[in-house]
Amino acid sequence: MKRKFPLLTAVNTLIYLFIMAPLLVIVISSFNPGEYLVFPPEGFSLKWYEAVLTGGKYTEPFWNSIKLAVATTAVALPVGTMAAYAIQRFEFRFKQALLSLFLSPLVIPTLLFGIGLLIFFSSLGVQMFFMRLLLAHIVLIVPYVIRTMLAGFSRMERSVEEASIVLGASPVRTFFLVTLPLARPSLLASAFLSLVLSFDELVIALFLTGPGITTLPMTIYSDIQFNLSPSLAAISSIIIAGTVLVGLIGILMTKRSGRT
Amino acid sequence: MLRRIPPYWILLSPGLLILLLVFVVPLGRLLVLSFYRTDPSGAMQAAFAMEQYIRFFSDPFYMQMLWRSVYIGIIVSFVCLVLGYSLAYGVARARPERRFMLLMLIALPLLTSAVIRNFGWIIILGRKGILNETLIAIGLISQPLDLLYTPAGVIIALVHVMLPYMVLVLYSVLEGLDRNLESAASNLGASGPKVFWFVTLPLSMPGIIAGTLLVFSITLSFFVTPSLVGGAKVKLMATEIYNQTINMLNWPYASAMGVILLVTMLLVTGLYKRILNRRGPKGVNLG
């Protein structure tokens, strides 16, 4: 039996258009040759891409954001994976309470967390701005890693790990040689999620940053408010393309290693 | 020596340490600070007073702001539910090999930062933006609509940011739904709309509740969209909290506003769950 839903399809096509519209508008207006941001563009030119890629004010914030995303992932991935493994594989008291505590940064508004940290770091006199941002990002990302890894570990066959133990491998050896390779799809998914979320984070950065360190979302945020320009559209398009690319690679790798 | 400590504590301790130091303690400080006094010069004084809370609740300006935030949150949740249900239903009914592509189309914008997506809306919604130009060109309106820096514009942009969350929650429920129940209902003579209203919709209640709760909670304290698309003209709790923290440097008041926002969120979502639990179909478990 095959039913069709012509009305539903028509409505959904409009909604897909709604989803894509803002992204398409940015990409299209980035090709405008003129000095001002207009839509539709009055011509076709790649000069703003050239301007953005060969230097300019977005370069340094871009590298700051990359550094932050990589450092966050490097800490949050092992920390979150360890916690998820403990919760999934061991029985102990207060397990549910601990899990809720670990996931609570997803529930508490980032805004509150931002003010709380600003007050906290100021009262301690912590001036290392990169460190401040890094710590905050780790707290925000670890719950995502834990959630993804919990799902991954729970899908895994325990018998393989048990076989490894029975055959004489130590628990630590088993974890590194059996468990982690089996959890590769979830590890990859966590890493991609962490990189993208950390790269895009704005609210915490607005609260915690200080002189000398600006992240890319902060620069874009302030340019949207005070300096709308085609080069802003160009850098935004580059980020859109990069995010879609990273997302697709992540999904494809996760799917492939999930199958084998 | 290391053997004495249970292995799970070793695994949990790095995460717990970071969480306690950088999350629990700062939020505790925030709560404490919300009871501090602000003296006339603007400096804060350690105290245990309700001054900040009294200031908030006795000022209609702030009460309206709180109400406006809740109201926009409810509208956004509802619009997301309608649009999201339509999308999720479509994806769940699509041929399996197309589902993945459709989900990607919905989920990939979720990965793009909200800042950039709002930038797109600013280009679209402006007085001389593409939306107004198109509407005038096809003769639907004669004067450009004011959308940017109005609640309507904020709602449109917020729906766009929140829609993927809603779809993903609804899809996971609709996909697992037993299609035989729908077939049974239509074999027994129920019309298409009747099947949807009496079978599909009640069965997808867990997704509807979870989705709207998720969207409402995120929207209520969402900062980026009100700040960019609403600007200074649409005053909402999130933007005012930021203003009090960064520009006014009145941290005790900002802290109190944050606590009020969090409590409001918990109250509204708690009330909502309660009403739906009482009225909702039996067997629906919120989990």
Coordinates of C-alpha atoms in Angstrom, one line a residue:
Chain A
M1 CA 0.0 0.0 0.0
K2 CA 1.5 3.3 -1.0
R3 CA -0.2 6.5 0.0
K4 CA 0.8 10.0 -1.1
F5 CA 0.4 13.2 0.8
P6 CA 0.4 16.0 -1.8
L7 CA -0.6 18.7 0.6
L8 CA 1.9 17.6 3.2
T9 CA 4.7 17.5 0.6
A10 CA 3.8 21.0 -0.6
V11 CA 3.8 22.4 3.0
N12 CA 7.0 20.7 3.8
T13 CA 8.7 22.0 0.7
L14 CA 7.9 25.5 2.0
I15 CA 9.3 24.6 5.4
Y16 CA 12.5 23.3 3.8
L17 CA 12.7 26.6 1.9
F18 CA 12.3 28.4 5.3
I19 CA 15.1 26.4 6.8
M20 CA 17.5 27.0 3.9
A21 CA 16.6 30.6 3.2
P22 CA 18.9 32.5 5.6
L23 CA 21.9 30.4 4.6
L24 CA 21.2 30.8 0.9
V25 CA 20.8 34.5 1.3
I26 CA 24.1 34.9 3.0
V27 CA 26.0 32.8 0.4
I28 CA 24.4 34.6 -2.5
S29 CA 25.0 38.1 -1.2
S30 CA 28.7 37.3 -0.5
F31 CA 29.3 37.4 -4.3
N32 CA 28.2 41.0 -4.5
P33 CA 31.0 43.1 -6.0
G34 CA 30.0 46.4 -4.4
E35 CA 31.0 47.8 -1.1
Y36 CA 27.6 47.3 0.5
L37 CA 25.6 44.3 1.5
V38 CA 22.7 44.1 -0.9
F39 CA 20.4 41.3 -2.0
P40 CA 20.1 40.2 -4.7
P41 CA 23.7 41.0 -5.6
E42 CA 24.5 43.4 -8.5
G43 CA 27.0 41.2 -10.1
F44 CA 29.4 38.3 -9.4
S45 CA 32.7 38.6 -7.8
L46 CA 35.0 36.5 -5.5
K47 CA 36.9 39.6 -4.3
W48 CA 35.4 39.5 -0.8
Y49 CA 36.6 35.9 -0.4
E50 CA 40.0 36.9 -1.6
A51 CA 40.0 39.8 0.9
V52 CA 38.9 37.5 3.8
L53 CA 41.3 34.7 3.0
T54 CA 44.4 36.8 2.3
G55 CA 44.4 38.4 5.7
G56 CA 42.2 41.0 7.4
K57 CA 40.5 41.1 10.7
Y58 CA 39.0 37.6 10.7
T59 CA 42.3 35.7 10.6
E60 CA 43.3 36.0 14.2
P61 CA 39.8 35.3 15.7
F62 CA 39.5 32.3 13.4
W63 CA 42.7 30.7 14.7
N64 CA 41.7 31.6 18.3
S65 CA 38.4 29.7 17.7
I66 CA 40.2 26.7 16.1
K67 CA 42.7 26.5 19.0
L68 CA 39.9 26.7 21.5
A69 CA 37.8 24.0 19.7
V70 CA 40.8 21.6 19.5
A71 CA 41.9 22.2 23.1
T72 CA 38.3 21.7 24.3
T73 CA 37.9 18.5 22.4
A74 CA 41.3 17.2 23.5
V75 CA 40.2 17.5 27.2
A76 CA 36.4 16.9 27.0
L77 CA 36.6 13.7 24.9
P78 CA 38.7 11.6 27.3
V79 CA 37.1 13.1 30.4
G80 CA 33.6 12.5 29.1
T81 CA 34.4 9.0 27.7
M82 CA 35.8 7.9 31.1
A83 CA 32.7 9.2 33.0
A84 CA 30.3 7.6 30.5
Y85 CA 32.2 4.3 30.8
A86 CA 32.1 4.3 34.6
I87 CA 28.3 5.1 34.5
Q88 CA 27.6 2.4 31.9
R89 CA 29.7 -0.4 33.2
F90 CA 29.7 -0.2 36.9
E91 CA 27.1 -0.3 39.6
F92 CA 27.5 2.1 42.5
R93 CA 25.4 4.3 44.8
F94 CA 24.1 7.7 43.6
K95 CA 24.7 6.7 40.0
Q96 CA 21.5 8.4 38.7
A97 CA 22.2 11.5 40.8
L98 CA 25.8 11.7 39.4
L99 CA 24.5 11.3 35.8
S100 CA 22.0 14.1 36.3
L101 CA 24.8 16.3 37.7
F102 CA 27.0 15.5 34.7
L103 CA 24.2 16.4 32.3
S104 CA 23.0 19.5 34.2
P105 CA 25.0 22.0 32.1
L106 CA 22.6 21.1 29.3
V107 CA 19.7 22.2 31.4
I108 CA 21.0 25.3 33.1
P109 CA 20.9 28.3 30.8
T110 CA 24.3 29.1 29.3
L111 CA 23.6 32.7 30.2
L112 CA 23.5 32.0 33.9
F113 CA 26.6 29.9 33.7
G114 CA 28.3 32.8 31.9
I115 CA 27.5 35.3 34.7
G116 CA 28.3 32.8 37.4
L117 CA 31.7 32.1 35.9
L118 CA 32.4 35.8 35.3
I119 CA 31.7 36.6 39.0
F120 CA 33.7 33.5 40.0
F121 CA 36.8 34.3 37.9
S122 CA 36.7 38.0 38.8
S123 CA 36.6 37.3 42.5
L124 CA 39.6 34.9 42.1
G125 CA 41.4 37.4 40.0
V126 CA 41.9 34.8 37.2
Q127 CA 43.0 36.9 34.2
M128 CA 44.1 34.1 31.8
F129 CA 41.4 34.6 29.2
F130 CA 42.1 31.6 27.1
M131 CA 42.1 29.4 30.2
R132 CA 38.8 30.9 31.3
L133 CA 37.2 30.1 28.0
L134 CA 38.7 26.7 27.8
L135 CA 37.4 25.6 31.2
A136 CA 33.9 26.9 30.5
H137 CA 33.8 25.1 27.1
I138 CA 34.9 21.9 28.7
V139 CA 32.0 22.0 31.1
L140 CA 29.6 22.8 28.3
I141 CA 30.9 20.0 26.0
V142 CA 31.4 17.1 28.4
P143 CA 27.7 16.4 28.8
Y144 CA 27.3 16.0 25.0
V145 CA 30.3 13.6 25.0
I146 CA 28.8 11.7 27.9
R147 CA 25.4 11.4 26.2
T148 CA 26.9 10.2 22.9
M149 CA 29.3 7.7 24.6
L150 CA 26.6 6.3 26.9
A151 CA 24.5 5.5 23.9
G152 CA 27.5 4.0 22.2
F153 CA 28.6 1.8 25.1
S154 CA 25.1 0.6 25.7
R155 CA 24.8 -0.7 22.1
M156 CA 28.1 -2.6 22.5
E157 CA 28.2 -6.3 23.1
R158 CA 29.7 -6.9 26.5
S159 CA 30.6 -10.5 25.6
V160 CA 33.5 -9.3 23.5
E161 CA 35.0 -7.5 26.5
E162 CA 34.4 -10.5 28.7
A163 CA 36.1 -12.8 26.2
S164 CA 39.1 -10.5 26.3
I165 CA 39.2 -10.7 30.1
V166 CA 38.7 -14.4 30.1
L167 CA 41.6 -14.8 27.7
G168 CA 43.9 -13.1 30.1
A169 CA 44.0 -9.4 29.2
S170 CA 43.9 -6.9 32.0
P171 CA 40.9 -4.6 32.3
V172 CA 43.0 -1.6 31.3
R173 CA 44.3 -3.5 28.2
T174 CA 40.8 -4.6 27.4
F175 CA 39.6 -1.1 27.6
F176 CA 42.2 0.2 25.1
L177 CA 42.4 -2.8 22.8
V178 CA 38.7 -3.9 22.7
T179 CA 36.3 -1.3 24.1
L180 CA 37.7 1.9 22.5
P181 CA 38.1 0.4 19.0
L182 CA 34.5 -0.9 19.2
A183 CA 33.3 2.6 20.4
R184 CA 35.0 4.3 17.5
P185 CA 31.8 5.6 15.8
S186 CA 30.6 7.2 19.0
L187 CA 34.0 8.6 19.7
L188 CA 34.1 10.2 16.2
A189 CA 30.6 11.6 16.6
S190 CA 31.5 13.1 20.0
A191 CA 34.7 14.6 18.6
F192 CA 32.9 16.3 15.7
L193 CA 30.1 17.5 17.9
S194 CA 32.6 18.9 20.3
L195 CA 34.6 20.7 17.6
V196 CA 31.6 22.3 16.0
L197 CA 29.8 23.3 19.2
S198 CA 33.0 24.8 20.7
F199 CA 33.9 26.6 17.5
D200 CA 30.4 28.2 17.3
E201 CA 30.0 29.1 21.0
L202 CA 29.2 32.8 21.5
V203 CA 27.5 33.6 24.8
I204 CA 30.1 32.3 27.2
A205 CA 32.8 34.0 25.2
L206 CA 31.0 37.4 25.4
F207 CA 31.0 37.1 29.2
L208 CA 34.5 35.6 29.8
T209 CA 36.8 37.0 27.3
G210 CA 39.0 40.0 27.8
P211 CA 41.6 42.1 26.0
G212 CA 43.7 40.2 23.6
I213 CA 41.5 37.3 22.8
T214 CA 38.5 37.4 20.4
T215 CA 36.8 34.4 19.0
L216 CA 35.4 34.3 15.5
P217 CA 31.7 34.2 16.6
M218 CA 32.4 37.3 18.7
T219 CA 33.9 39.2 15.7
I220 CA 30.9 38.2 13.5
Y221 CA 28.4 39.1 16.3
S222 CA 29.8 42.6 16.6
D223 CA 30.1 43.1 12.8
I224 CA 26.4 42.1 12.4
Q225 CA 25.5 44.8 14.8
F226 CA 27.8 47.6 13.7
N227 CA 29.4 46.8 10.3
L228 CA 27.3 44.8 7.8
S229 CA 29.5 44.2 4.8
P230 CA 30.0 41.7 2.0
S231 CA 33.2 40.4 3.6
L232 CA 31.0 39.5 6.6
A233 CA 28.9 37.5 4.2
A234 CA 32.0 35.9 2.8
I235 CA 33.4 34.7 6.1
S236 CA 30.0 33.5 7.1
S237 CA 29.7 31.5 3.9
I238 CA 33.1 30.0 4.5
I239 CA 31.9 28.9 8.0
I240 CA 28.7 27.5 6.6
A241 CA 30.5 25.5 4.0
G242 CA 33.1 24.3 6.6
T243 CA 30.4 23.3 9.0
V244 CA 28.4 21.4 6.4
L245 CA 31.6 19.7 5.2
V246 CA 32.8 18.7 8.7
G247 CA 29.2 17.5 9.5
L248 CA 29.0 15.4 6.4
I249 CA 32.5 13.9 6.9
G250 CA 31.6 13.2 10.5
I251 CA 28.3 11.5 9.6
L252 CA 29.8 9.4 6.8
M253 CA 32.8 8.3 8.9
T254 CA 30.4 7.4 11.8
K255 CA 28.2 5.4 9.4
R256 CA 31.0 3.6 7.8
S257 CA 32.9 2.6 10.9
G258 CA 29.5 1.7 12.4
R259 CA 28.9 -0.9 9.7
T260 CA 32.2 -2.7 10.0
Chain B
M1 CA 47.5 1.2 46.8
L2 CA 45.6 2.3 43.8
R3 CA 43.6 -1.0 43.9
R4 CA 41.7 0.1 47.0
I5 CA 39.9 2.8 45.1
P6 CA 37.0 1.5 43.0
P7 CA 37.8 1.9 39.3
Y8 CA 34.7 3.9 38.6
W9 CA 35.9 6.7 41.0
I10 CA 39.1 7.0 39.1
L11 CA 37.1 7.2 35.9
L12 CA 34.7 9.8 37.2
S13 CA 37.0 12.0 39.2
P14 CA 38.4 14.3 36.4
G15 CA 35.0 15.1 35.2
L16 CA 33.6 15.6 38.7
L17 CA 36.5 17.8 39.7
I18 CA 36.0 20.1 36.7
L19 CA 32.2 20.2 37.1
L20 CA 32.3 21.0 40.8
L21 CA 35.0 23.7 40.4
V22 CA 33.9 25.4 37.2
F23 CA 30.1 24.8 37.3
V24 CA 28.6 24.1 40.7
V25 CA 30.7 26.6 42.6
P26 CA 30.2 29.5 40.2
L27 CA 26.4 28.9 40.1
G28 CA 26.4 28.8 43.9
R29 CA 28.2 32.2 43.9
L30 CA 25.6 33.5 41.5
L31 CA 22.8 32.5 43.9
V32 CA 24.6 34.0 46.9
L33 CA 25.3 37.2 45.0
S34 CA 21.6 37.6 44.1
F35 CA 21.0 38.4 47.8
Y36 CA 23.6 41.1 48.0
R37 CA 22.8 44.8 48.2
T38 CA 23.7 47.4 45.6
D39 CA 24.5 50.7 47.3
P40 CA 23.6 54.0 45.7
S41 CA 27.1 54.4 44.1
G42 CA 26.5 51.1 42.3
A43 CA 29.0 49.0 44.3
M44 CA 27.8 45.7 45.8
Q45 CA 27.7 44.9 49.5
A46 CA 27.7 41.5 50.9
A47 CA 24.3 40.9 52.6
F48 CA 21.5 38.5 52.8
A49 CA 18.6 40.7 51.6
M50 CA 15.8 40.5 49.2
E51 CA 16.5 43.9 47.8
Q52 CA 17.2 42.8 44.2
Y53 CA 14.1 40.6 44.1
I54 CA 11.9 43.3 45.5
R55 CA 13.2 45.7 42.9
F56 CA 12.3 43.3 40.1
F57 CA 8.9 42.4 41.3
S58 CA 7.8 45.9 42.2
D59 CA 8.7 47.4 38.8
P60 CA 6.1 46.9 36.0
F61 CA 8.9 47.4 33.4
Y62 CA 10.7 44.2 34.5
M63 CA 7.5 42.3 35.1
Q64 CA 6.4 43.0 31.5
M65 CA 9.8 42.0 30.3
L66 CA 9.4 38.6 32.1
W67 CA 5.9 38.1 30.7
R68 CA 7.1 39.1 27.2
S69 CA 9.9 36.5 27.4
V70 CA 7.5 33.7 28.5
Y71 CA 5.0 34.7 25.9
I72 CA 7.5 34.7 23.0
G73 CA 8.8 31.3 24.4
I74 CA 5.2 29.9 24.2
I75 CA 4.6 31.1 20.7
V76 CA 7.9 29.9 19.4
S77 CA 7.3 26.4 21.0
F78 CA 3.8 26.2 19.4
V79 CA 4.9 27.3 15.9
C80 CA 7.9 24.9 16.1
L81 CA 5.5 22.1 17.1
V82 CA 3.2 22.7 14.1
L83 CA 6.0 23.1 11.5
G84 CA 8.2 20.4 13.2
Y85 CA 5.4 17.9 13.3
S86 CA 4.7 18.4 9.6
L87 CA 8.4 17.9 8.8
A88 CA 8.9 14.9 11.1
Y89 CA 5.7 13.2 9.8
G90 CA 6.9 13.8 6.2
V91 CA 10.3 12.3 6.9
A92 CA 8.9 9.3 8.9
R93 CA 6.6 8.6 5.9
A94 CA 9.2 9.1 3.2
R95 CA 10.9 6.1 1.5
P96 CA 13.7 4.8 3.8
E97 CA 16.5 5.7 1.4
R98 CA 15.3 9.3 1.3
R99 CA 14.9 9.7 5.0
F100 CA 18.6 10.2 5.7
M101 CA 18.9 13.0 3.2
L102 CA 15.8 14.8 4.5
L103 CA 17.1 14.6 8.1
M104 CA 20.4 16.0 7.0
L105 CA 18.7 18.9 5.3
I106 CA 17.1 19.6 8.7
A107 CA 20.0 18.8 11.0
L108 CA 22.8 20.5 9.1
P109 CA 21.5 24.0 9.8
L110 CA 21.5 23.0 13.4
L111 CA 25.2 22.7 13.2
T112 CA 25.7 26.1 11.7
S113 CA 26.0 28.7 14.4
A114 CA 22.9 30.7 15.4
V115 CA 24.8 33.9 14.9
I116 CA 25.2 33.3 11.3
R117 CA 21.7 32.1 10.8
N118 CA 20.4 35.3 12.4
F119 CA 22.6 37.3 10.1
G120 CA 20.7 35.7 7.2
W121 CA 17.4 36.8 8.8
I122 CA 18.6 40.3 9.2
I123 CA 19.3 40.5 5.4
I124 CA 15.8 39.0 4.7
L125 CA 13.7 40.9 7.2
G126 CA 15.0 44.4 6.8
R127 CA 12.7 47.2 5.6
K128 CA 14.4 47.0 2.2
G129 CA 15.1 43.3 2.6
I130 CA 14.1 40.6 0.2
L131 CA 10.9 39.6 2.0
N132 CA 9.4 43.1 1.9
E133 CA 10.6 43.7 -1.7
T134 CA 9.0 40.4 -2.8
L135 CA 5.7 41.1 -1.0
I136 CA 5.5 44.6 -2.5
A137 CA 6.4 43.3 -6.0
I138 CA 3.6 40.7 -6.0
G139 CA 1.3 43.3 -4.6
L140 CA 0.4 41.7 -1.3
I141 CA 1.4 44.8 0.7
S142 CA 2.0 48.4 -0.3
Q143 CA 4.1 49.6 2.7
P144 CA 7.1 47.6 3.9
L145 CA 6.4 45.7 7.0
D146 CA 8.4 46.4 10.1
L147 CA 9.9 43.0 11.0
L148 CA 13.5 43.7 12.1
Y149 CA 13.7 44.9 15.7
T150 CA 10.2 43.7 16.4
P151 CA 8.8 40.7 18.4
A152 CA 7.5 39.2 15.1
G153 CA 11.0 39.2 13.6
V154 CA 12.5 37.7 16.8
I155 CA 9.9 35.0 16.7
I156 CA 10.6 34.1 13.1
A157 CA 14.3 33.9 13.7
L158 CA 13.9 31.9 16.9
V159 CA 11.6 29.4 15.2
H160 CA 14.3 28.9 12.7
V161 CA 16.9 28.3 15.4
M162 CA 14.7 25.9 17.4
L163 CA 13.0 23.9 14.6
P164 CA 15.7 21.3 14.2
Y165 CA 15.5 20.4 17.9
M166 CA 11.8 19.9 17.6
V167 CA 12.0 17.8 14.4
L168 CA 14.7 15.5 15.8
V169 CA 12.7 14.8 19.0
L170 CA 9.4 14.3 17.1
Y171 CA 11.0 12.1 14.4
S172 CA 12.4 9.7 16.9
V173 CA 8.9 9.1 18.3
L174 CA 7.1 9.0 15.0
E175 CA 9.6 6.6 13.5
G176 CA 9.1 4.1 16.3
L177 CA 5.4 4.3 16.1
D178 CA 3.6 1.1 15.2
R179 CA 2.0 1.7 11.8
N180 CA -0.3 -1.3 12.2
L181 CA -2.4 0.6 14.6
E182 CA -3.1 3.3 12.0
S183 CA -3.9 0.6 9.4
A184 CA -6.2 -1.1 11.9
A185 CA -8.1 2.1 12.5
S186 CA -8.6 2.8 8.8
N187 CA -9.6 -0.8 8.1
L188 CA -12.2 -0.4 10.8
G189 CA -13.6 2.5 8.8
A190 CA -12.0 5.7 10.3
S191 CA -11.3 8.4 7.8
G192 CA -7.8 9.8 7.3
P193 CA -8.1 12.8 9.5
K194 CA -9.8 10.7 12.2
V195 CA -7.0 8.2 12.2
F196 CA -4.5 11.1 12.6
W197 CA -6.5 12.7 15.4
F198 CA -7.4 9.7 17.4
V199 CA -4.5 7.3 16.7
T200 CA -1.3 9.0 15.5
L201 CA -1.5 12.2 17.5
P202 CA -2.2 10.6 20.9
L203 CA 0.6 8.0 20.2
S204 CA 3.1 10.8 19.5
M205 CA 2.2 12.7 22.7
P206 CA 5.6 11.9 24.4
G207 CA 7.4 13.5 21.5
I208 CA 5.1 16.5 21.5
I209 CA 5.6 17.1 25.2
A210 CA 9.4 16.5 25.1
G211 CA 9.8 18.7 22.0
T212 CA 7.9 21.6 23.3
L213 CA 9.5 21.5 26.7
L214 CA 13.0 21.4 25.1
V215 CA 12.2 24.3 22.8
F216 CA 10.6 26.4 25.5
S217 CA 13.4 25.9 27.9
I218 CA 16.1 26.9 25.4
T219 CA 14.1 29.8 24.0
L220 CA 13.4 31.4 27.3
S221 CA 17.0 32.2 28.0
F222 CA 18.2 32.4 24.4
F223 CA 20.4 35.4 24.0
V224 CA 21.7 35.6 20.5
T225 CA 18.5 36.1 18.5
P226 CA 16.9 38.7 20.8
S227 CA 20.1 40.6 20.8
L228 CA 20.7 40.6 17.0
V229 CA 17.2 40.5 15.5
G230 CA 15.4 42.2 18.4
G231 CA 18.1 44.8 19.2
A232 CA 17.4 47.4 21.9
K233 CA 13.8 47.7 20.9
V234 CA 12.6 44.2 22.0
K235 CA 13.5 44.0 25.6
L236 CA 13.7 40.4 26.8
M237 CA 15.1 38.9 30.0
A238 CA 18.1 37.4 28.3
T239 CA 19.3 40.6 26.7
E240 CA 18.6 42.6 29.9
I241 CA 20.5 40.2 32.0
Y242 CA 23.5 40.7 29.7
N243 CA 23.0 44.4 29.8
Q244 CA 23.0 44.5 33.6
T245 CA 26.1 42.3 33.8
I246 CA 28.3 43.9 31.1
N247 CA 27.1 47.5 30.8
M248 CA 25.6 48.4 34.1
L249 CA 28.0 46.1 36.1
N250 CA 25.1 45.5 38.5
W251 CA 26.0 41.9 39.2
P252 CA 23.7 41.3 42.1
Y253 CA 20.7 42.5 40.1
A254 CA 21.8 40.4 37.0
S255 CA 22.2 37.4 39.3
A256 CA 18.7 37.9 40.8
M257 CA 17.2 38.2 37.3
G258 CA 19.0 35.1 36.2
V259 CA 17.6 33.2 39.2
I260 CA 14.1 34.5 38.5
L261 CA 14.4 33.4 34.9
L262 CA 15.5 29.9 35.9
V263 CA 12.7 29.6 38.4
T264 CA 10.2 30.8 35.8
M265 CA 11.4 28.2 33.4
L266 CA 11.1 25.4 36.0
L267 CA 7.6 26.7 37.1
V268 CA 6.2 26.9 33.5
T269 CA 7.6 23.5 32.4
G270 CA 6.5 21.9 35.7
L271 CA 3.0 23.3 35.4
Y272 CA 2.8 22.2 31.7
K273 CA 3.8 18.7 32.5
R274 CA 1.2 18.5 35.2
I275 CA -1.6 19.7 33.1
L276 CA -0.7 17.3 30.3
N277 CA -0.3 14.4 32.6
R278 CA -3.7 14.9 34.0
R279 CA -5.5 15.5 30.7
G280 CA -3.3 13.5 28.4
P281 CA -4.1 10.0 27.2
K282 CA -3.4 7.2 29.6
G283 CA -0.2 5.3 29.2
V284 CA 1.8 8.3 28.1
N285 CA 4.9 8.4 30.2
L286 CA 7.0 11.5 30.3
G287 CA 10.0 9.6 31.5

